[in-house]
Every structure is written in structure tokens, then in C-alpha cells.
Coordinates of N, CA and C in Angstrom, one line a residue:
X1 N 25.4 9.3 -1.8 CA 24.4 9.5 -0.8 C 24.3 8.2 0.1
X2 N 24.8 8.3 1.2 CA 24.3 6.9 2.0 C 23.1 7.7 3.3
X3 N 22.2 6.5 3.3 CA 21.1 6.4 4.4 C 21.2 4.8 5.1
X4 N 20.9 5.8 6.1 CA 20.9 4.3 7.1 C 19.5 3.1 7.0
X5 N 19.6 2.3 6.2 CA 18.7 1.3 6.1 C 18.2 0.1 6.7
X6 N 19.0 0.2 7.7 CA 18.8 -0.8 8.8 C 19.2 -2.2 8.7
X7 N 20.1 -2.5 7.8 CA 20.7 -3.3 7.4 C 19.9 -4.2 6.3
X8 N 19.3 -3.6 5.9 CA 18.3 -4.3 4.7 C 19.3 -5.1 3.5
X9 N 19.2 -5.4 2.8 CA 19.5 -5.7 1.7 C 18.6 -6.6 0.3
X10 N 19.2 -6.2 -0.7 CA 18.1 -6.8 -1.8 C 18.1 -8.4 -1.8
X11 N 17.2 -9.1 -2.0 CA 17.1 -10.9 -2.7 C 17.4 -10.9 -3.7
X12 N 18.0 -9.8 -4.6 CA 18.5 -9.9 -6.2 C 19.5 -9.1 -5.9
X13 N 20.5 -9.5 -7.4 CA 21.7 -9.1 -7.5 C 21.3 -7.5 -8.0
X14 N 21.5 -6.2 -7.4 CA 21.1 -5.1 -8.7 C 22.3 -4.5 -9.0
X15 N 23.2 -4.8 -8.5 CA 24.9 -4.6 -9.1 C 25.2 -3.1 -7.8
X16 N 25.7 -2.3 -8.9 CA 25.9 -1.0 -8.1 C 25.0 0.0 -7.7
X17 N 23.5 -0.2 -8.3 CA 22.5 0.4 -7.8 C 21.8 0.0 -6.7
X18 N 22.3 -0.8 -5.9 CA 21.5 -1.4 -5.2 C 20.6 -0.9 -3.9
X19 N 21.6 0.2 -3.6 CA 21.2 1.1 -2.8 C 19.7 2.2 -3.2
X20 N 20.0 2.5 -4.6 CA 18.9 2.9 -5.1 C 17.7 2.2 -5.5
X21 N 17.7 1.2 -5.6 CA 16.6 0.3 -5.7 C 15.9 0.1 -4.6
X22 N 16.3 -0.4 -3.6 CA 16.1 -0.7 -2.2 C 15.6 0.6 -1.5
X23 N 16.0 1.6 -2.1 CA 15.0 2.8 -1.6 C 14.0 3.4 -2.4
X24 N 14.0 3.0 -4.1 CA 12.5 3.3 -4.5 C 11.6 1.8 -3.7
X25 N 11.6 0.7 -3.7 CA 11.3 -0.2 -3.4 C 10.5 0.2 -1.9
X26 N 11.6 0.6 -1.0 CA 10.4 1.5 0.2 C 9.5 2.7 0.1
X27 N 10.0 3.0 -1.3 CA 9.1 4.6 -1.2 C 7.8 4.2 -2.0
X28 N 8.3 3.1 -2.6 CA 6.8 2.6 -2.9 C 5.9 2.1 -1.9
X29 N 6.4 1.3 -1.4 CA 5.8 0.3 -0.4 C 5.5 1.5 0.6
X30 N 6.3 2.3 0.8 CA 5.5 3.6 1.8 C 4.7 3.9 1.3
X31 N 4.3 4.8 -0.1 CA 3.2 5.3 -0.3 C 2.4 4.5 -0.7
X32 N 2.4 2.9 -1.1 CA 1.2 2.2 -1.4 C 0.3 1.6 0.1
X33 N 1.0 1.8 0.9 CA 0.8 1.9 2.5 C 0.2 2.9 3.0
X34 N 0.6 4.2 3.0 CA -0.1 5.7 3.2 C -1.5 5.4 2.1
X35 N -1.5 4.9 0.9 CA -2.8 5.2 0.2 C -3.4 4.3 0.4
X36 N -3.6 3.2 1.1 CA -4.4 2.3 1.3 C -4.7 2.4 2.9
X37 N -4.4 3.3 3.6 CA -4.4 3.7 4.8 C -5.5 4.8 4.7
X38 N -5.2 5.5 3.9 CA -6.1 6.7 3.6 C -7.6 6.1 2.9
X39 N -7.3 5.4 2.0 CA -8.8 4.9 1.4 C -9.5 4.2 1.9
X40 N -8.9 3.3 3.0 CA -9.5 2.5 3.6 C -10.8 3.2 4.7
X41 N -10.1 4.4 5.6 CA -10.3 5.4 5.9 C -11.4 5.8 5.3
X42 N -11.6 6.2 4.3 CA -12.6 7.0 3.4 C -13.3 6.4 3.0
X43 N -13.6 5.2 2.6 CA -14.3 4.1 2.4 C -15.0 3.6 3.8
X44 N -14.7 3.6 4.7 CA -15.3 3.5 5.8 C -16.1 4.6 6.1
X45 N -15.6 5.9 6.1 CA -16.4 6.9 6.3 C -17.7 6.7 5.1
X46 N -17.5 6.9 4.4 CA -18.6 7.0 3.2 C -20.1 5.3 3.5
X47 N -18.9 4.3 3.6 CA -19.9 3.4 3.9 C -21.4 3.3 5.1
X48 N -20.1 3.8 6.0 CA -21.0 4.2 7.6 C -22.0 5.0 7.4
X49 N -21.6 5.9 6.2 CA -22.4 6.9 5.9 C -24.1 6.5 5.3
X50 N -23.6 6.1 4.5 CA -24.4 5.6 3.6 C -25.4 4.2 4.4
X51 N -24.9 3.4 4.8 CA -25.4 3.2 6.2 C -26.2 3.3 7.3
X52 N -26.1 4.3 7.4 CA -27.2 5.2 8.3 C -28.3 6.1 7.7
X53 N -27.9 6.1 6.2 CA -28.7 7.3 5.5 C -29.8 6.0 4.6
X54 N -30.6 6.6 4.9 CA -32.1 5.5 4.5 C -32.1 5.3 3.1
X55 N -31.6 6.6 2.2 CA -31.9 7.0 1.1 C -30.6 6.4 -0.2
X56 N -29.6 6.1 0.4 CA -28.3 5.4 -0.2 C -28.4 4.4 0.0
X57 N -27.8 3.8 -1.1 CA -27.3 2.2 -0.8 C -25.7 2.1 -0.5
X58 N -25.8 1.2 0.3 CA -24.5 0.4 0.1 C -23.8 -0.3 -0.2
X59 N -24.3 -1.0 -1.4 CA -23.5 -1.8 -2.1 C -22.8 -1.2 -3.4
X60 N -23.3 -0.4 -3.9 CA -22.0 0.7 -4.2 C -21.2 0.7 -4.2
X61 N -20.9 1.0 -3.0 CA -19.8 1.4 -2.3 C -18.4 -0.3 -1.7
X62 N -18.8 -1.0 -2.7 CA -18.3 -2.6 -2.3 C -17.2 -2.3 -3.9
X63 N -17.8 -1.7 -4.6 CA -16.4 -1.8 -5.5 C -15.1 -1.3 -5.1
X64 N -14.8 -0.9 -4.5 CA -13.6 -0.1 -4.0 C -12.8 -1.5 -3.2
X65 N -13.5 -2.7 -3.1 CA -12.7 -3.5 -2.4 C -11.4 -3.9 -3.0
X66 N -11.9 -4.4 -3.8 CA -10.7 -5.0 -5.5 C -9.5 -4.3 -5.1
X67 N -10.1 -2.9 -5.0 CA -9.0 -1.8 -5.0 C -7.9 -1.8 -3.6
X68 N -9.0 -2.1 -2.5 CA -8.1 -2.0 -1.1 C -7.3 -3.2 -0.9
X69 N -8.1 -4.6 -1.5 CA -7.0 -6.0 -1.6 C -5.8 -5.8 -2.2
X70 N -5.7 -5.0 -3.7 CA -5.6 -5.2 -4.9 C -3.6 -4.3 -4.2
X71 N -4.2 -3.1 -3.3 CA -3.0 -2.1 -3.0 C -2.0 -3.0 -1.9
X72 N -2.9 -4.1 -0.4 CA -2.5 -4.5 0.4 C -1.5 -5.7 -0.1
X73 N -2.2 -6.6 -1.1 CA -1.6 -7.7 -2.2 C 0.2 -6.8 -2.4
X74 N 0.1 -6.0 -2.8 CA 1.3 -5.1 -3.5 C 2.3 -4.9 -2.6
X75 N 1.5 -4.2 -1.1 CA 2.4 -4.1 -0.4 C 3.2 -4.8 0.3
X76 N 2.4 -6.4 0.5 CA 2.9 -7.6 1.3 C 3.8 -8.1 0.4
X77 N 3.9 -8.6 -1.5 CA 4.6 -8.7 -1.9 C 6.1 -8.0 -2.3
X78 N 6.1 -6.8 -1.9 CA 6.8 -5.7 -1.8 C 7.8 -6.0 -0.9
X79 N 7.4 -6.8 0.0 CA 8.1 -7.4 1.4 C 9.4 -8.6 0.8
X80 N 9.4 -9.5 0.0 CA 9.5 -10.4 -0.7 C 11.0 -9.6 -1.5
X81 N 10.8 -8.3 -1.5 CA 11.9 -8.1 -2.3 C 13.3 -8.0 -1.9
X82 N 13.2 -7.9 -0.6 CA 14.1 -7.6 0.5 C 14.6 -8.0 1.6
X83 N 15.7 -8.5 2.2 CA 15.5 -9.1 3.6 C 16.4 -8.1 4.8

């Protein structure tokens, strides 16, 4: 199976897989991108929300941060694996 990668290549040796690696490697980093895109999203909505509504708090809603650093951390070092 060849895909056009754009000339990427790995910073490690992975022998003959390398092609395969380098593409779970984006499929990760794509979807840990799409879900931190999406939660960030949702977490805004709900904050704004709660925000405006007299009766909620919002600090609650502060745990989810850990989580939005925690996914962005992953995807920047994701970067690192490839040049």
C-alpha cells in the first residue's frame, strides 16, 4: 500500500514498517486533534453556559482542563516523532 506522505519520514529507525508506523502515528495525532477540538468546543459551550445561569457554578466545570492540556501536550509531542 503506498500513500503519498509528503515526504515525511520517521526520527527512528522502524526497519521495514516504517511506512506503517508513520501512519498510525498521524492517525493518532489526527484523532487526538479532532477530540480536543471537539471538547474544547463543549467545554466552552457548557462553561458559557453555566455562566450565565445564576443557579450553576463554574468551577466545576475547571476539571476538564488537565484533560484539554493533557490531549494538546500529546499532540505537540507527536510532532517530535517525525520530520
Amino acid at each position: 500500500m503506498s500513500t503519498n506522505r509528503g515526504g515525511q519520514t520517521l526520527r527512528f529507525d522502524a526497519g521495514r514498517y516504517e511506512e506503517s508506523v508513520l501512519g498510525l502515528i498521524l492517525l493518532v495525532q489526527f484523532t487526538l486533534a479532532a477530540m480536543l477540538v471537539v471538547t474544547t468546543v463543549g467545554w466552552v459551550f457548557f462553561t458559557l453556559g453555566a455562566w450565565t445561569d445564576a443557579d450553576r457554578s463554574v468551577t466545576f466545570l475547571f476539571g476538564a482542563i488537565p484533560y484539554l492540556v493533557g490531549m494538546a501536550i500529546a499532540v505537540y509531542l507527536l510532532n517530535f516523532l517525525y520530520e
